[in-house]
Coordinates of C-alpha atoms in Angstrom, one line a residue:
X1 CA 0.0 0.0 0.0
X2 CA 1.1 3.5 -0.9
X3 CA 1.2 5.5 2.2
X4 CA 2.2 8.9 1.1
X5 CA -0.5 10.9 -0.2
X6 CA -2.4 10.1 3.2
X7 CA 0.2 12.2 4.6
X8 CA 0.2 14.9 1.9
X9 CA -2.6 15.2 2.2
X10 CA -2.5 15.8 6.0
X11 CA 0.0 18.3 5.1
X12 CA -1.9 20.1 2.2
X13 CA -5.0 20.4 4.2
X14 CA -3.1 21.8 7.0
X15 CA -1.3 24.6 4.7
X16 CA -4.2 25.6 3.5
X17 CA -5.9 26.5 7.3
X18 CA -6.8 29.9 7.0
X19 CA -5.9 30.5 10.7
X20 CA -3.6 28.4 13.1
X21 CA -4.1 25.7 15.2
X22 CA -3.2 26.9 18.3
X23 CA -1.7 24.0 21.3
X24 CA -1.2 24.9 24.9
X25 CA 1.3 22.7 26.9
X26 CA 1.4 23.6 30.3
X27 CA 3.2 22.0 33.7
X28 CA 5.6 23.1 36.4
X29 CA 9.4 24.1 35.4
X30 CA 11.3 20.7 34.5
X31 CA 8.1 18.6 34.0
X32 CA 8.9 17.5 30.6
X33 CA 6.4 19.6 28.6
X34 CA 8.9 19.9 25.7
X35 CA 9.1 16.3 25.4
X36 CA 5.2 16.4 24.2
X37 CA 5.8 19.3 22.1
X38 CA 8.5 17.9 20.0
X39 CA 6.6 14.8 19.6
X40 CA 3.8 16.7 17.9
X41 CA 6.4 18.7 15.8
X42 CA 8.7 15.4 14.9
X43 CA 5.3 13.7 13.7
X44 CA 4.2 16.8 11.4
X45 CA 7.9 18.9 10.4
X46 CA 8.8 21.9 11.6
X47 CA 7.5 23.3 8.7
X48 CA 3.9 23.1 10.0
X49 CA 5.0 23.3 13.7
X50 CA 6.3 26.4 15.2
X51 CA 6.8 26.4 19.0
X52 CA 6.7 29.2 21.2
X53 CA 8.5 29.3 24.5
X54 CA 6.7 31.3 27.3
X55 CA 9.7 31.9 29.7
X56 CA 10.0 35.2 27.0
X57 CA 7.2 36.3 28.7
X58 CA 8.7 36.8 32.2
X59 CA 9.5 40.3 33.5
X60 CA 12.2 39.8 35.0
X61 CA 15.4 37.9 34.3
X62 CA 17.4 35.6 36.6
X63 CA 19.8 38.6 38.3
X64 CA 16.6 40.7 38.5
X65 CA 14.4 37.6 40.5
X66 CA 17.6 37.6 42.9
X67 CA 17.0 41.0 43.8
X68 CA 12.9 41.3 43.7
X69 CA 12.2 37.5 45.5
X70 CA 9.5 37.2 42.3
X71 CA 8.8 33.6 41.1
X72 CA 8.5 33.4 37.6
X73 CA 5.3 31.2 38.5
X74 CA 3.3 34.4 39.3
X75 CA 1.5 35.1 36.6
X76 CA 1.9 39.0 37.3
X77 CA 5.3 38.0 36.8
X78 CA 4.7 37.4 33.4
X79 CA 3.2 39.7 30.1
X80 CA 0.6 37.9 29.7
X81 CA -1.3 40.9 28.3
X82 CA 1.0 40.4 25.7
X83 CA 0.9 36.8 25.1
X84 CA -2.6 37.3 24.4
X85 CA -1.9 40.1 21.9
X86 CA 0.4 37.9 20.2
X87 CA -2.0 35.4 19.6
X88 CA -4.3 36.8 18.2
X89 CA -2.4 38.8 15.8
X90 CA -1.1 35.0 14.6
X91 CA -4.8 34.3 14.7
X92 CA -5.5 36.8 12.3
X93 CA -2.6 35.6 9.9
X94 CA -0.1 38.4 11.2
X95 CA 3.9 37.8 12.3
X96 CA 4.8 38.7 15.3
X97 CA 8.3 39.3 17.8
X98 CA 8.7 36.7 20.4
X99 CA 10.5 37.5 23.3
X100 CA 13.8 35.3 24.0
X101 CA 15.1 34.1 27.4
X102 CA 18.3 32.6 27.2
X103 CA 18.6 29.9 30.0
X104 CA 22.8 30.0 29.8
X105 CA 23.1 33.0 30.5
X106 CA 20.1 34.2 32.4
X107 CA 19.3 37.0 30.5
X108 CA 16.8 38.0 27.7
X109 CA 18.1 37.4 23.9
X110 CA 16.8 39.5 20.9
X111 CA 13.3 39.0 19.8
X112 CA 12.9 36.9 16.5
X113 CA 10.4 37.2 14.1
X114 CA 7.4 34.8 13.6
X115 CA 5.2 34.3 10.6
X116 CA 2.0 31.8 11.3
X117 CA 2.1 28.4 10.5
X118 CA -0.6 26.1 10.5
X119 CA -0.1 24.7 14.0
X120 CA 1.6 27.0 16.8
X121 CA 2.6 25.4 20.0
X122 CA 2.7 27.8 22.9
X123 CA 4.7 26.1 26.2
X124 CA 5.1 27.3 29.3
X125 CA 4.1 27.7 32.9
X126 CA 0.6 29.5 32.6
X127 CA -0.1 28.6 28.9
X128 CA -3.7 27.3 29.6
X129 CA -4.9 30.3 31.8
X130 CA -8.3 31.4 31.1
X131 CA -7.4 34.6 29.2
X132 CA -5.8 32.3 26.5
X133 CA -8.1 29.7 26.7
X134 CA -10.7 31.4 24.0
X135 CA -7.6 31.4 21.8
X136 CA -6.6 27.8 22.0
X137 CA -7.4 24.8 20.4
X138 CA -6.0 21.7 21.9
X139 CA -4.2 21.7 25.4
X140 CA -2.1 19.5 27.4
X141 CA -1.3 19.6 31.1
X142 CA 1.9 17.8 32.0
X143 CA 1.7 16.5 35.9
X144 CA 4.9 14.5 37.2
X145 CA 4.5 13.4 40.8
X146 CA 6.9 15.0 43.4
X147 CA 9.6 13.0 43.3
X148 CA 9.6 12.8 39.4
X149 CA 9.9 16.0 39.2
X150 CA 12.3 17.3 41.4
X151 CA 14.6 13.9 40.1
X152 CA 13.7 15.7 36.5
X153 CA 14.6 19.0 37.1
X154 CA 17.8 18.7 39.1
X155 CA 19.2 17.1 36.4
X156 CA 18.4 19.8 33.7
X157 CA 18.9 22.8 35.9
X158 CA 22.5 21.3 37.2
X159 CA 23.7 19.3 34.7
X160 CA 22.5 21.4 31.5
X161 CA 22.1 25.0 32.4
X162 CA 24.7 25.4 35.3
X163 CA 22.3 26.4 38.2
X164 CA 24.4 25.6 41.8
X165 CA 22.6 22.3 43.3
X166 CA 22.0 24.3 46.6
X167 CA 20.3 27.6 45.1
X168 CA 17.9 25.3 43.1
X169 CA 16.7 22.9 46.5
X170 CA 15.7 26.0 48.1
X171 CA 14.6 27.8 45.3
X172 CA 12.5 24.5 44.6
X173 CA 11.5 24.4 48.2
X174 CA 10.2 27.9 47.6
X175 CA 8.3 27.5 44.5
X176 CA 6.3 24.6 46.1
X177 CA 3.3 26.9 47.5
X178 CA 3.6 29.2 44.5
X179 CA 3.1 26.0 42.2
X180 CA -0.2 24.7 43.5
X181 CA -1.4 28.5 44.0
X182 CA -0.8 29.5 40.6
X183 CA -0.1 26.9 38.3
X184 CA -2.0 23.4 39.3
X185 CA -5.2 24.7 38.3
X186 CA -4.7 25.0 35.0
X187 CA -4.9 20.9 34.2
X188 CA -9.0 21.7 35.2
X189 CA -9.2 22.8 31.7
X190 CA -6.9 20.6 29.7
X191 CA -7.6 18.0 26.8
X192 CA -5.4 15.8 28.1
X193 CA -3.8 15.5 31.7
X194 CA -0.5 13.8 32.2
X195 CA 0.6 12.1 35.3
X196 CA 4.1 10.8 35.6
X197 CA 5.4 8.4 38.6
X198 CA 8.3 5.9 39.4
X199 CA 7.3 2.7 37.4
X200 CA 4.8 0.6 40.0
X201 CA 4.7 -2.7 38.3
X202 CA 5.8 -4.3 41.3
X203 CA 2.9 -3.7 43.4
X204 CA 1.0 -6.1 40.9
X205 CA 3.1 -8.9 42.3
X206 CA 1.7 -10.7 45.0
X207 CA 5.2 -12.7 45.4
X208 CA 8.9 -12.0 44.6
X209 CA 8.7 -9.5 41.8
X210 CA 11.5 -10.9 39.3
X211 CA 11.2 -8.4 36.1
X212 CA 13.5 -6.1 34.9
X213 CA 12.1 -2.9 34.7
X214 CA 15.1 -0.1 33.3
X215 CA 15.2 3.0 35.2
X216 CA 14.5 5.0 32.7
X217 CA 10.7 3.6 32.5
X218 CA 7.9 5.3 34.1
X219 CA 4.5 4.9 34.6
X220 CA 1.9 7.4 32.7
X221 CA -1.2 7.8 33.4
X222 CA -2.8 9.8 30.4
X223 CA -6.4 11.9 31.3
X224 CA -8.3 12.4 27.6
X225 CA -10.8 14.0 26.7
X226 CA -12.6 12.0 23.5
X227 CA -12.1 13.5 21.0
X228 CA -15.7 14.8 18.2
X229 CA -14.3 13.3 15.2
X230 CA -12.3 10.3 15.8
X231 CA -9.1 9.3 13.2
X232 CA -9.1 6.0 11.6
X233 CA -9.1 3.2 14.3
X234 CA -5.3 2.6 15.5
X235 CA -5.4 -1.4 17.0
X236 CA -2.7 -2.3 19.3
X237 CA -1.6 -6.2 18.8
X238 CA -0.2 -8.2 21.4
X239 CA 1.6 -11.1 21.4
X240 CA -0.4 -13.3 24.4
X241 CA 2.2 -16.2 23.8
X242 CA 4.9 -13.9 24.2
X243 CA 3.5 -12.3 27.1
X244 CA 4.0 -15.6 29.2
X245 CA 7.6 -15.8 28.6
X246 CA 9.9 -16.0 31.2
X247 CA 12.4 -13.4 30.2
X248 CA 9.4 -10.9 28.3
X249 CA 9.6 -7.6 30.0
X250 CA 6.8 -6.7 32.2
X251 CA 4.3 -4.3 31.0
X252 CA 0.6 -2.6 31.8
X253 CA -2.0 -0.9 29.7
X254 CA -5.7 -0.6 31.2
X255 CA -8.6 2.2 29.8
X256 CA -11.1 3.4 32.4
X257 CA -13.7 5.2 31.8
X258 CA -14.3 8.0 34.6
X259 CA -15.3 11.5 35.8
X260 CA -12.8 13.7 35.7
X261 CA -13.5 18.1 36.9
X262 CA -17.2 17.0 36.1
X263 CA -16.1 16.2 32.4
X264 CA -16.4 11.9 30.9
X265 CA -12.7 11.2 30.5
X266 CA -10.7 7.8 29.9
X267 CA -7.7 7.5 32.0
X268 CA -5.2 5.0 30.3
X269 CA -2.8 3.8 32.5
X270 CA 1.1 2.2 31.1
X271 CA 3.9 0.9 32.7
X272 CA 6.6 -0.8 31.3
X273 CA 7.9 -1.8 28.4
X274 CA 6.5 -2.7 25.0
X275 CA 7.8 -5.7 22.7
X276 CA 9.4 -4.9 18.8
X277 CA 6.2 -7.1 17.3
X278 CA 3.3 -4.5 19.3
X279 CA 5.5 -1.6 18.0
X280 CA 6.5 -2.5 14.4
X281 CA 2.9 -3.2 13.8
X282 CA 1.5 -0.2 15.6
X283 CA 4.8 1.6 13.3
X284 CA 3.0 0.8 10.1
X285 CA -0.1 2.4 11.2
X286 CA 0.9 5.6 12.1
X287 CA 3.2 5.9 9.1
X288 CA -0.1 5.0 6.6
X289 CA -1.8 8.5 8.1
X290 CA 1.5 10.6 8.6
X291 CA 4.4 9.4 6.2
X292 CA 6.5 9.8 8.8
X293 CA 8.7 6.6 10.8
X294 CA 8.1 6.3 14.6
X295 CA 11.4 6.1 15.4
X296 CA 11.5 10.4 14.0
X297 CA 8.5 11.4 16.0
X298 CA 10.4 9.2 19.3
X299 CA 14.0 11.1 18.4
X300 CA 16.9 10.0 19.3
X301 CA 15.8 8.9 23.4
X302 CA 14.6 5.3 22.1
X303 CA 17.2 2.8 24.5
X304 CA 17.4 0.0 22.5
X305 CA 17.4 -3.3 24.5
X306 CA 17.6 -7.0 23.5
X307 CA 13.8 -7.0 23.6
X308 CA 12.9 -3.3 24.2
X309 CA 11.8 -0.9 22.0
X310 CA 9.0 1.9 23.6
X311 CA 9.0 2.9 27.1
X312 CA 6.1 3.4 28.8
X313 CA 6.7 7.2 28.1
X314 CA 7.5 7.3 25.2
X315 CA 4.3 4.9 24.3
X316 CA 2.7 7.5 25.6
X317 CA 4.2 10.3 23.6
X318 CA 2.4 9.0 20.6
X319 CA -0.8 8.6 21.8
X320 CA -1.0 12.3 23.2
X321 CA 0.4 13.1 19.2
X322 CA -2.2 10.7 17.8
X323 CA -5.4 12.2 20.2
X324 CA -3.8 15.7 19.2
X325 CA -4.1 14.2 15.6
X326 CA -8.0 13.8 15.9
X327 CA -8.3 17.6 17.0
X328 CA -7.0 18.4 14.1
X329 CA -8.9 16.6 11.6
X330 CA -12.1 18.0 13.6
X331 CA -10.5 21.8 13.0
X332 CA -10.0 20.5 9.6
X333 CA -13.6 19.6 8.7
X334 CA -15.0 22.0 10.3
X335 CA -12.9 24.9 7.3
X336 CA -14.7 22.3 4.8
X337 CA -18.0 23.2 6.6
X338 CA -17.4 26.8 6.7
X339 CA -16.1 26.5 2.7
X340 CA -19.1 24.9 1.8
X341 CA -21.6 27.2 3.6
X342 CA -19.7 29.8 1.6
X343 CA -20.1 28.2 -1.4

């Protein structure tokens, strides 16, 4: 079967949006937002995908917050007067000057110009509060638990941007009261919610737990909204010979249907690991709608094991790009309707 002009199709349709599809990814500092936003763009090309990072937005730079005691995380610490300005002007088709902060050195960078594409991704701390919420179309909250969290942002604030180990504990210890005032909130309103925690396979063992789960597997627990226009059905094969092997990795996936902020929600719970055959067929799927390999829209984070090919996150990655996917064939049909009426 010839896959491509599914996806040029995708792409033409897309180019030819008279306004932008606009995504909010939102979630504490070092939660791993970006990791969700470059899944979307690696699926599309960053010639439909433009991403917009909020931290711009802030007042104040690092030296300045010394002085003042402001948390970034208070959103009067932020233009977000602006922000809004800015998207509508992109709304309306216009190019606009994003503010740059520059993590190495702490300070704020030139501005650089940005013309509208057909799918915008705006990522930051307060990127789904209500003033932009009228001007989004799809959101995402990104929740790691405590201990997640801090694990993930020591080593990005340390390791990759230089930040001294003892400034950031108490300036972590700080933000903690400032987080759930001002930022937590936010996942109220989101598409999709999700949670990230230390990988909990063992508690389904009632005896000696004897997989091998690598510590770079998590467990995810993905909050989603259904979606009004659902894409092409995506079946997951597994392998239930395989599954009772004695060396098979150990792995989780359940669906429940529940209640979430008084909205119907499925929460889909994965842990684990998945096998080469689930992925290679679950590969060929995605490629028929998109064009593009999985192993693109993962990057370059895959581990590759003797019988490991997805972690549970990265699993995970794909559906939030493949619900994201169904959002926009529903902003898609509804430019046909509006054509049409015109017509």
């Amino acid at each position: 079967m010839n896959n491509q002009p599914a996806c040029v199709t995708l792409r033409s349709r897309l180019l030819q949006l008279p306004s932008p599809i606009i995504i909010g990814v939102s979630g504490d500092s070092g939660s791993g937002k970006t990791t969700y936003s470059n899944g979307i763009r690696r699926l599309l090309g960053d010639d439909i995908v433009k991403t917009i990072e909020l931290d711009g937005y802030h007042k104040e730079d690092r030296d300045q917050r010394l002085l003042s005691g402001r948390l970034p995380l208070d959103p009067d610490a932020n233009y977000l007067d602006l922000l809004e300005e800015h998207l509508r002007l992109l709304k309306q088709g216009k190019s606009i000057d994003v503010p740059i902060y520059n993590h190495g050195t702490g300070k704020f960078d030139s501005p650089r110009s940005l013309a509208p594409s057909p799918i915008i991704i705006i990522e930051g701390l307060h990127a789904l509060y209500p003033q932009l919420l009228p001007l989004l179309d799809f959101s995402i909250y990104v929740d790691p638990d405590h201990d997640v969290k801090w694990q993930w942002k020591y080593e990005r604030d340390v390791k990759k941007r230089g930040h001294r180990a003892e400034a950031l504990r108490e300036e972590m210890l700080k933000r903690e009261a400032a987080y759930k005032r001002w930022i937590d909130f936010q996942k109220t309103n989101a598409n999709i919610v999700i949670k990230i925690f230390h990988s909990r396979l063992q508690e389904f063992s009632r005896h000696e737990f004897t997989g091998q789960v690598p510590g770079w597997c998590y467990k995810v627990e993905l909050i989603v909204e259904p979606a009004s226009i659902p894409l092409p059905t995506l079946p997951l094969p597994f392998d239930f010979a395989a599954m009772l092997a004695a060396h098979q990795p150990p792995f989780m996936m359940a669906a429940v249907p529940c209640t979430y902020w008084g909205r119907p929600v499925t929460i889909i719970h994965i842990d684990g690991v998945l096998s080469q055959q689930t992925i290679a067929e679950l590969e060929a799927q995605i490629v028929a709608y998109t064009g593009i390999p999985v192993d693109e829209a993962l990057g370059s984070s895959i581990n590759p094991q003797e019988f490991e090919q997805v972690s549970a996150t990265q699993f995970a990655q794909l559906l939030v790009t493949w619900r994201f996917l169904e959002q926009v064939n529903y902003r898609l049909f509804e430019a046909i309707q509006k054509e049409e009426l015109k017509a």
